[in-house]
Amino acid sequence: MTQAATFAETFRRDWFAQPRADILAGIVVALALIPEAIGFALIAGVDPSVGLYASVAIAMVIAFTGGRPGMISAATAAVAVVVIPLVRDYGVEYLFAATILMGVFQGIAALLRLDLLMQFVSRSVITGFVNALAILIFMAQIPQLWPGNPGVGPWTWVMVALGLAIIYGLPRLTKAVPSPLVAIVLLTAATMIWGLPVNNVAGEGQLPDGLPTFALPNVPLTWETLQIIAPYSLTMAAVGLLESLLTAQIVDDMTHTDSNKRRESGGQGIANVVAACFGGMGGCAMIGQSVINVSSGGRGRLSTFTAGAFLLFLLTVLGSYVGQVPMPALVAVMIMVSIGTFSWNSIPNLRRHPPTSSIVMVATVITVVWTHDLALGVLVGVLLSGIFFAQKVKNFFTVERIRRPHSAVYVVKGEIFFASVDKFIDRLGPESQFEDPAHHVVIDVTGAHFWDISAIGALEKVIERMRRNGRHTRVVGLNTASADLFDRFALEDRTGVELGLAPMGPS
């Protein structure tokens, strides 16, 4: 197959494998994006249009540049909370400048292949991340359901119940149209016809009534400006990439397909630069909207593009109608998302899985829910995973002492690194502790590997201690990598010490 034919096949698969399902799913996502984008803009302290225009631009651009078809990216709370001090102290123009630099940092991350760091995020951390997000999504709906809050009453709860009934009941009859879209349309029509007393989208914030325009940030191009925005940009880039790559992994699992994480990293950067140039804030992948998209049948890039394009159409043409969409309808959709996102199997698995895996998962959930900081939760999970892994691996070696005439042989097998050096040193003597100490000591490391300078330092310490006790020490079986480390970092004074690369033969 020629390169042109391969490109055509990939383009057709990513964009037009199922256009009808992708378009309908994108429409559902567009409606669900509106209150989220408004809310995130208000969190950041900017006009709602900044969040809405960002969602339009990021969704439309990432459809072309991203590495995960069917994933939704837009303005997010994870990025919004980072820029609160920047907007408060310097204004929205500095936010736009910081968002452009955020995109540049993400492009650099793609060039440096920092996406490969995701290999160190364990399945337990990903499960905890998913469960925490599901809980946060549900908690975000509580103000719209809490008795006593403005606009919340019996009709609110009735409409949420009806919305959930439609969302879960309609697929039993037909899957021709996404059930969340049907729920939103029917409940909106009922609200408009009967004037039901419930909150609507217009009450969340002012909707823009025009197209976004291109403009570069109005900030001085000075070193001082760079010093102001760089720390925020770096944090936004890191948080955005972390959430995007984790969401991409989750969508991979949901759709049983793979994605290009490096392309996704670079695509996020391009999308954020474009969003800033059209009056938008920074953003990243959204697990909630991505789950809505996939659950509604969206799989291709067309669904992501439709979400952004239809959102723009809603804002500029149907703004008066969009403002009347009842919040209970969108709350029902988001409750469906939280239920579908949560990994329910993880609850019985708490007993079936190893305790360390369960601890990592629970710690990730608690940290994210307690702090509302996704990056911090993942960091805690990764650190705990690393600690538990080190505890396991440090025991992956054995030392056997074999007594021979006039000599003793220590046969070392396994992995020696920073976490296992104390145990290694204890197992190898000192030789004088034995009732029959040998004058000649052989340390056979044919079956061992020394991973770092801590391991070499431990071997060095053992040799030096035996030498001080008057033992002639010989190390045999060092593999090439271990011997190279030893030559570079071990003792210069090796009196009484012999090194050998060849395995020790029978004596």
Coordinates of N, CA, C and O in Angstrom, one line a residue, residues 120 122 125 356-357 359-360 363 378-396 417-420:
F120 N 5.5 5.1 34.1 CA 5.7 5.0 35.5 C 4.4 5.2 36.4 O 4.5 5.1 37.6
S122 N 1.2 3.6 37.5 CA 0.7 2.3 37.6 C -0.8 2.2 37.4 O -1.5 3.2 37.5
V125 N -2.8 3.7 40.2 CA -2.9 5.2 40.2 C -4.0 5.6 39.2 O -4.8 6.5 39.5
T356 N -0.8 -3.4 48.9 CA -0.1 -2.2 48.4 C -0.8 -1.6 47.2 O -0.9 -0.3 47.2
S357 N -1.3 -2.4 46.3 CA -2.1 -1.8 45.2 C -3.3 -1.1 45.7 O -3.6 0.0 45.2
I359 N -3.8 0.3 48.6 CA -3.4 1.5 49.4 C -3.1 2.6 48.4 O -3.5 3.7 48.6
V360 N -2.4 2.3 47.3 CA -2.1 3.3 46.3 C -3.3 3.9 45.7 O -3.5 5.1 45.5
A363 N -5.2 6.0 48.4 CA -4.5 7.2 48.7 C -4.6 8.2 47.5 O -4.8 9.5 47.8
V378 N -2.1 12.3 41.7 CA -1.3 11.3 40.9 C 0.2 11.3 41.4 O 0.8 10.2 41.5
L379 N 0.7 12.4 41.8 CA 2.1 12.4 42.4 C 2.1 11.5 43.6 O 3.1 10.7 43.8
V380 N 1.2 11.6 44.5 CA 1.2 10.8 45.7 C 1.1 9.3 45.4 O 1.8 8.5 45.9
G381 N 0.2 9.0 44.4 CA 0.1 7.6 44.0 C 1.4 7.1 43.4 O 1.8 5.9 43.7
V382 N 2.0 7.9 42.5 CA 3.3 7.4 41.9 C 4.4 7.2 42.9 O 5.1 6.2 42.9
L383 N 4.5 8.2 43.9 CA 5.5 8.0 44.9 C 5.2 6.8 45.8 O 6.2 6.0 46.1
L384 N 4.0 6.5 46.2 CA 3.7 5.3 46.9 C 4.0 4.1 46.1 O 4.6 3.1 46.7
S385 N 3.7 4.1 44.9 CA 4.0 2.9 44.0 C 5.5 2.7 44.0 O 5.9 1.5 44.0
G386 N 6.2 3.8 43.8 CA 7.7 3.6 43.8 C 8.2 3.1 45.1 O 9.1 2.2 45.1
I387 N 7.7 3.6 46.2 CA 8.2 3.1 47.5 C 7.9 1.6 47.7 O 8.7 0.8 48.1
F388 N 6.6 1.2 47.4 CA 6.3 -0.2 47.5 C 7.1 -1.1 46.6 O 7.4 -2.2 46.9
F389 N 7.3 -0.6 45.4 CA 8.1 -1.4 44.4 C 9.5 -1.6 44.9 O 10.1 -2.7 44.8
A390 N 10.1 -0.5 45.4 CA 11.5 -0.6 46.0 C 11.5 -1.6 47.1 O 12.5 -2.4 47.3
Q391 N 10.5 -1.6 48.0 CA 10.4 -2.5 49.1 C 10.4 -4.0 48.6 O 11.0 -4.9 49.2
K392 N 9.7 -4.2 47.5 CA 9.6 -5.6 47.0 C 11.0 -6.0 46.3 O 11.5 -7.0 46.6
V393 N 11.5 -5.1 45.5 CA 12.7 -5.4 44.7 C 13.9 -5.6 45.6 O 14.8 -6.3 45.2
K394 N 14.0 -4.9 46.7 CA 15.2 -4.9 47.5 C 15.4 -6.3 48.1 O 16.5 -6.6 48.5
N395 N 14.4 -7.1 48.1 CA 14.5 -8.5 48.6 C 14.8 -9.5 47.4 O 14.8 -10.7 47.7
F396 N 14.9 -9.0 46.2 CA 15.1 -9.9 45.1 C 16.6 -10.3 44.9 O 17.1 -10.2 43.8
F417 N 20.7 -2.5 44.3 CA 20.5 -1.0 44.0 C 20.3 -0.3 45.4 O 20.4 -0.9 46.4
F418 N 20.0 1.0 45.3 CA 20.0 1.8 46.5 C 19.2 1.3 47.6 O 19.5 1.5 48.8
A419 N 18.0 0.7 47.3 CA 17.1 0.3 48.4 C 17.6 -1.0 49.0 O 17.0 -1.4 50.1
S420 N 18.5 -1.8 48.4 CA 18.9 -3.1 48.9 C 20.3 -3.1 49.5 O 20.7 -4.2 49.9

